[in-house]
Structure formats: C-alpha cells, structure tokens
Coordinates of C-alpha atoms in Angstrom, one line a residue:
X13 CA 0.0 0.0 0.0
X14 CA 1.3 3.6 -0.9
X15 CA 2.1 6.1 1.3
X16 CA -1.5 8.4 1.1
X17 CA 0.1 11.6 3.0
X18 CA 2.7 12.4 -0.2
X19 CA 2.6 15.1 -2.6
X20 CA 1.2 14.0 -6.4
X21 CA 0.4 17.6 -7.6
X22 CA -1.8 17.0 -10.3
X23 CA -1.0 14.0 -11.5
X24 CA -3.9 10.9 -11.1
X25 CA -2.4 7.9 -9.5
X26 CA -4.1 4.9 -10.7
X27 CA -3.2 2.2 -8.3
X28 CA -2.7 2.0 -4.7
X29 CA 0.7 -0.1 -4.4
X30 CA 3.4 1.7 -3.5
X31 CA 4.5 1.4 -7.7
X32 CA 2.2 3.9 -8.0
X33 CA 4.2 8.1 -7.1
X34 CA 3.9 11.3 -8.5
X35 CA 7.0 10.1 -11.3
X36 CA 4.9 7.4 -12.2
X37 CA 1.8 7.6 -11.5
X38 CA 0.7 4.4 -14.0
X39 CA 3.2 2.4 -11.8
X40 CA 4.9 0.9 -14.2
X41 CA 8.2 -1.1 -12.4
X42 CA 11.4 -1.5 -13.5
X43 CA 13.1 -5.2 -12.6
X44 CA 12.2 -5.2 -8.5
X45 CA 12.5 -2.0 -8.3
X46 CA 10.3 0.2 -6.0
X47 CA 9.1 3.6 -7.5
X48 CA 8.3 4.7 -3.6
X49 CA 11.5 3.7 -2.4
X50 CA 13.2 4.9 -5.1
X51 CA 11.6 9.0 -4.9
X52 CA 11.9 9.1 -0.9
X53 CA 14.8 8.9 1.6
X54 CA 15.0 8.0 4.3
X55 CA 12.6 5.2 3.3
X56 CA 10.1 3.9 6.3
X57 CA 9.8 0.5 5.6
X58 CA 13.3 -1.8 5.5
X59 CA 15.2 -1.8 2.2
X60 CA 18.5 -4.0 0.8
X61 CA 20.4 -0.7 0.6
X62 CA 23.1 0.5 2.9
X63 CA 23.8 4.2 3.1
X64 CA 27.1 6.0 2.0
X65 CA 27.0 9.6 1.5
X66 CA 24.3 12.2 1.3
X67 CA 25.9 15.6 0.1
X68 CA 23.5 18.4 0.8
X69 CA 23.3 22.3 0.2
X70 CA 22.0 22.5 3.9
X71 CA 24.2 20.4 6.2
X72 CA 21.0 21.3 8.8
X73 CA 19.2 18.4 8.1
X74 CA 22.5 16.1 8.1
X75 CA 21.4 14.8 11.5
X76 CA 18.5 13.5 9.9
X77 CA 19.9 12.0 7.4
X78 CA 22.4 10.4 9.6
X79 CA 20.1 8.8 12.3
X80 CA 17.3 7.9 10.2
X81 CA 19.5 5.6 8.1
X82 CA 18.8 2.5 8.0
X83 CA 22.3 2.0 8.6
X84 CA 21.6 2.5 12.2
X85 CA 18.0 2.1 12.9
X86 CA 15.0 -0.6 12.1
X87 CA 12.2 0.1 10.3
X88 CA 9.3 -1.7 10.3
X89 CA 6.6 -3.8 8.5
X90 CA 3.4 -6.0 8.3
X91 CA 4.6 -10.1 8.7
X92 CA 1.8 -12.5 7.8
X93 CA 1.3 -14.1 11.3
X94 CA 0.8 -17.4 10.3
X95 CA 3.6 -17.7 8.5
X96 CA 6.0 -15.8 10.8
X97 CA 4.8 -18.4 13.4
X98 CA 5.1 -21.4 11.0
X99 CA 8.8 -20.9 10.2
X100 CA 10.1 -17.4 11.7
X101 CA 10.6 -15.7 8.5
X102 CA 8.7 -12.4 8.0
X103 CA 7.0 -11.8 4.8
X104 CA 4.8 -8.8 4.2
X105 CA 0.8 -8.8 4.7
X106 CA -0.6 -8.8 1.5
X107 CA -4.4 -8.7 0.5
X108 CA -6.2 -10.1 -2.7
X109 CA -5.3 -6.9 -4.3
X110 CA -1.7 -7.6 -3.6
X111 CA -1.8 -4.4 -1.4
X112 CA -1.2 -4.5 2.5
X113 CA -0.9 -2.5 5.4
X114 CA 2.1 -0.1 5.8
X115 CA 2.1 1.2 9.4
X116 CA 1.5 -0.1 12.4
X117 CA -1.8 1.3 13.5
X118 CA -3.0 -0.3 10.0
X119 CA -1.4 -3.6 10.6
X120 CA -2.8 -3.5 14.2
X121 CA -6.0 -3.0 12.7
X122 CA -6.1 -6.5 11.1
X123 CA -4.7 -9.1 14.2
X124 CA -5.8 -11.8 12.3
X125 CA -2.9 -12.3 9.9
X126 CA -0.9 -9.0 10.7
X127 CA 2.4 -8.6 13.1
X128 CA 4.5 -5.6 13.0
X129 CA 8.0 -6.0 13.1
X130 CA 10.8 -3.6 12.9
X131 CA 13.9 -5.0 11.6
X132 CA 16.7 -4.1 9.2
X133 CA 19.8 -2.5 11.2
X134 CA 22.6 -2.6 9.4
X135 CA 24.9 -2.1 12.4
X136 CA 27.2 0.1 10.9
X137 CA 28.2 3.6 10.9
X138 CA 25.8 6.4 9.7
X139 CA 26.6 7.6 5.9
X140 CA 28.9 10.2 5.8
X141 CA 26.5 13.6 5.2
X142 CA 28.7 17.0 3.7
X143 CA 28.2 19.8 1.8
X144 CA 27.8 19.6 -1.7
X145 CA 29.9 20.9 -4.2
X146 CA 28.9 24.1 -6.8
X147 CA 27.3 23.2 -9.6
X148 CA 25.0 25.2 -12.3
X149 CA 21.4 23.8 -13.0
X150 CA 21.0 21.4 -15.1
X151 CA 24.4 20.9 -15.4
X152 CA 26.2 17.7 -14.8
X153 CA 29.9 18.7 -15.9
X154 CA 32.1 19.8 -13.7
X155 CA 31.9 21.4 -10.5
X156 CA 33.3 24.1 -8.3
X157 CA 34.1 24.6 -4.2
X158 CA 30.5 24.9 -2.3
X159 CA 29.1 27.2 -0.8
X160 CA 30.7 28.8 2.3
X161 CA 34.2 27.4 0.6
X162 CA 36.8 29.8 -0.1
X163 CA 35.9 30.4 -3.5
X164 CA 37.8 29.3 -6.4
X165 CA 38.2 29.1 -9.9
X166 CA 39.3 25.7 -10.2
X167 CA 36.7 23.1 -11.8
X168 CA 36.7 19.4 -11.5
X169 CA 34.5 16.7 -12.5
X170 CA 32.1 16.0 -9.4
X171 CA 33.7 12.9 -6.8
X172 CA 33.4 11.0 -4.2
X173 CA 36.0 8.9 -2.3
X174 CA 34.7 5.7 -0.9
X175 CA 36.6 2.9 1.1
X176 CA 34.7 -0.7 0.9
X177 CA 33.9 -1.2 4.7
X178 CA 35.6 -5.0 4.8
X179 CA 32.7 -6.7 6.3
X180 CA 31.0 -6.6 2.8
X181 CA 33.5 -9.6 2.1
X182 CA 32.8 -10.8 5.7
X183 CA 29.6 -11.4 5.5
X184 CA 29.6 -13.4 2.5
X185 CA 32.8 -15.0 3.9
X186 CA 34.3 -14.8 0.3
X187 CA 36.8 -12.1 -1.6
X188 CA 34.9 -11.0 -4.0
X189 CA 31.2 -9.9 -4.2
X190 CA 28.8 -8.2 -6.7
X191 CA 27.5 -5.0 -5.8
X192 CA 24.7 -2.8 -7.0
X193 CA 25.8 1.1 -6.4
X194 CA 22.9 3.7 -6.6
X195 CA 23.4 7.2 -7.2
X196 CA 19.9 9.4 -6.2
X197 CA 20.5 13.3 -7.2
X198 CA 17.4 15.9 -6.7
X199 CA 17.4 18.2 -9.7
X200 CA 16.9 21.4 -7.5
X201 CA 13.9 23.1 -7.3
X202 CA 12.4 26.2 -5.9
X203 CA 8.6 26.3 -6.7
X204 CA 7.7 24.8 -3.8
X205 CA 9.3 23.2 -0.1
X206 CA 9.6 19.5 0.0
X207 CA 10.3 19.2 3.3
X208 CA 6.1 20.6 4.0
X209 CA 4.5 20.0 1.3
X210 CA 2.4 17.3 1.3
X211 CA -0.9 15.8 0.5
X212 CA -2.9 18.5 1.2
X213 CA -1.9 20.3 -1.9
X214 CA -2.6 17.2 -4.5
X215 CA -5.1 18.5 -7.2
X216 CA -6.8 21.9 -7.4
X217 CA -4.1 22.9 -4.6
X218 CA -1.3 21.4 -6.4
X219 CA 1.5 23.5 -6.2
X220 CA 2.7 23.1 -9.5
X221 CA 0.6 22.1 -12.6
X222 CA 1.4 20.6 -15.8
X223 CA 2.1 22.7 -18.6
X224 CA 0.5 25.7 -16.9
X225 CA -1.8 28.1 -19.2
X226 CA -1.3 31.7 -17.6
X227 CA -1.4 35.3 -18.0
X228 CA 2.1 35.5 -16.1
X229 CA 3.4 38.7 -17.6
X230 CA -0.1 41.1 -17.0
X231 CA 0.3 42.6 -20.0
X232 CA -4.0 42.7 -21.7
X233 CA -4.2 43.2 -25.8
X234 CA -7.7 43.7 -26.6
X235 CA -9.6 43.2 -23.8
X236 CA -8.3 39.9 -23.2
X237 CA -5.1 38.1 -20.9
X238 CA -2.3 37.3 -23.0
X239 CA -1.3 33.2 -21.7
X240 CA 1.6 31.8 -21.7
X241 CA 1.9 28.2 -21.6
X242 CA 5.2 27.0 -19.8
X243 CA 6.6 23.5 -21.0
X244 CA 6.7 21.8 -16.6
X245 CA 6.1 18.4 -16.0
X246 CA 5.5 17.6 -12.2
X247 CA 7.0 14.5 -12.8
X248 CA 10.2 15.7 -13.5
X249 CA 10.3 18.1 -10.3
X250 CA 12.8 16.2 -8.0
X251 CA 14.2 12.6 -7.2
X252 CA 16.4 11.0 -10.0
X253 CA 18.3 8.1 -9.6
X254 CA 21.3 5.9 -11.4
X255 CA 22.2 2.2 -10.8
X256 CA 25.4 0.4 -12.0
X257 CA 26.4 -3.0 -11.0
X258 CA 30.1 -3.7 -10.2
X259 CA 32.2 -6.5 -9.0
X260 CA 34.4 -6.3 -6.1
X261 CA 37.6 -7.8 -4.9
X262 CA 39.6 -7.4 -1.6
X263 CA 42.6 -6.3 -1.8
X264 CA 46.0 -7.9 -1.4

C-alpha cells in the first residue's frame, strides 16, 4: 500500500501499491525495483540498501539523514502471522489486491494475519553527510568549491571517495562480491518546499501544474489576458536516480 500523505500535484495515480508516485503515477516497475523507495529517503519500511553519503546544500538536516538511516535504525513492516509463526521468516501482509498495510496502527487493525515487526539494522556507521559541491542547474559537468568554501576558480569533475567497509566480504565469507551502487540526485527546485508539502496540496491545490496556461506577464491586448503556456512536467520536479552494477575484490 502507498504512502497516502505524499505530494502528487496534479497527477492521477491509478493504483494504490506503492508502484504507484507522482513520477509514475501508471506504476509501471522497472526489474524489483520500488518507485516509492526509489523518490523518498530515508525510506520507512526496511530496504537491501546500505547508506554512503548524502551531500547536501543544507548540512541542517544532516542529522536527519544520519540517524534515520537504516544504517543505524530498524524500520518496520506487516509479517503475515501465520507464517511468521510457521517458520520465523517475516513476509509482508498482503491482500487479494496484492496491497497490505504499511504502518502499524493499519497492521494492528487486522490481528488476524498482521504482526508488526521492525527490523533491518545494518549495524554500521551512519553515511557520511557534507556539503555539496557548486554546480550550475542542469548541469552535470564539472563542478566548483561549495558554498561557504573559499571560493575558487578551479573546476573538476564532481567525486566521491569511498573505502569498501571490509565486512561486505565478511559477511559473505568470500573475496569477491557483486554489488549494486545507486546514485539518487534531486534536480533542485524552488517552486515549492519538499520538506512541507504534502498531501494536502494534491489537485486543485497542487503547487505546480502541468504545462500551466497563464497570464504571467499582465500585460492585456484587446480586452483579453495574453497566456503563456510553460513547458513543466510535475514529474520531472525532484528525485532521479542511477544504478550500475560492479564486482568487487579485496585487496592484497
């Protein structure tokens, strides 16, 4: 079941899964992939993905981002309570729909077959959270020092320096490993706050529309509003992610 308190904007949503987001709002699914997951962080239900980084324009909310990784915390989620008792494995409540509860007061609601269980620590370190590095919109070339940096005139391609924690090979008790990396980058935006907007302004309160139709220059020719029609997709606003797939190998 989706998460019912999010911002849509305009867009119709025509499932309840959690497939179904304001980028795709058909919820159409790539491989195992999770739309929900995939447009919000931190996530609040347990995921496969350990944190690394989060580079931010307002180091504010790095405490946030640090303890509500899953990196350091549980999350939780609905088991089916016959089979949680039948063989200790916890496997999400679903319905006929294929839907199910997604917090606790809803799985509480339905004792019969529900049982909420928070799980999912990584027991490791929170991911390292910094400022982000200069960089014009809509432009993923190179980069300059961030804000509040001495400035300089020195560009560089954007990068990150990352030392494999060793108990990746540890835990598989081998010396090499396959690993999925995700990148998530928000293309920035300032037509609305995404830390408070929410629900409340899906539809005819949306924030932003779709290719909105307006008189935004005030400027009348016979009687009548001059529109202009601006090329915006809500879809677009926010939340983009890359995957690559790698293969590992400790070193000597």
């Amino acid at each position: 079941m989706r998460n019912k308190g999010l911002y849509s904007a305009d867009q119709e949503l025509t499932g309840d899964s959690a497939a179904h987001t304001r980028q795709n709002p058909t919820g159409v699914r790539n491989g195992y992939e999770c739309p929900e997951e995939r447009d919000y962080y931190p996530y609040w239900h347990p995921t496969p993905w350990r944190d690394i980084a989060v580079m931010t324009d307002d180091t504010g909310h790095c405490s946030y981002y640090s303890w509500n990784s899953q990196n350091v915390r549980d999350y939780g989620k609905c088991c089916n309570k016959n089979h949680l008792a039948g063989t200790g494995e916890c496997i999400q409540m679903t319905s006929s729909a294929g839907l199910g509860p997604n917090s606790f007061a809803a799985c509480q609601n339905d004792r019969q077959s529900g049982t909420w269980i928070e799980t999912g620590n990584w027991g490791v370190d929170p991911p390292r959270c910094m400022v982000a590095p200069y960089s014009r919109d809509n432009q993923l070339a190179d980069v300059a020092a961030p804000y509040g940096v001495a400035p300089s005139l020195e560009l560089h391609p954007p990068k990150f320096s990352w030392k494999i924690p060793g108990d990746v090979f540890k835990r598989l008790d081998q010396d090499e490993a396959t690993c999925v990396l995700r990148m998530r980058y928000n293309i920035s935006s300032a037509d609305y706050d995404g830390w408070t907007v929410n629900s409340l302004f899906n539809g005819d309160n949306a924030k932003v529309s779709t290719n909105p139709a307006r008189d935004f220059v005030g400027f009348p020719r016979g009687g009548k509003d001059i529109l202009f029609r601006l090329p915006v997709h809500v879809r677009a606003a926010a939340r983009v992610q890359r995957s690559f797939c790698g293969w590992l190998l400790a070193g000597p």
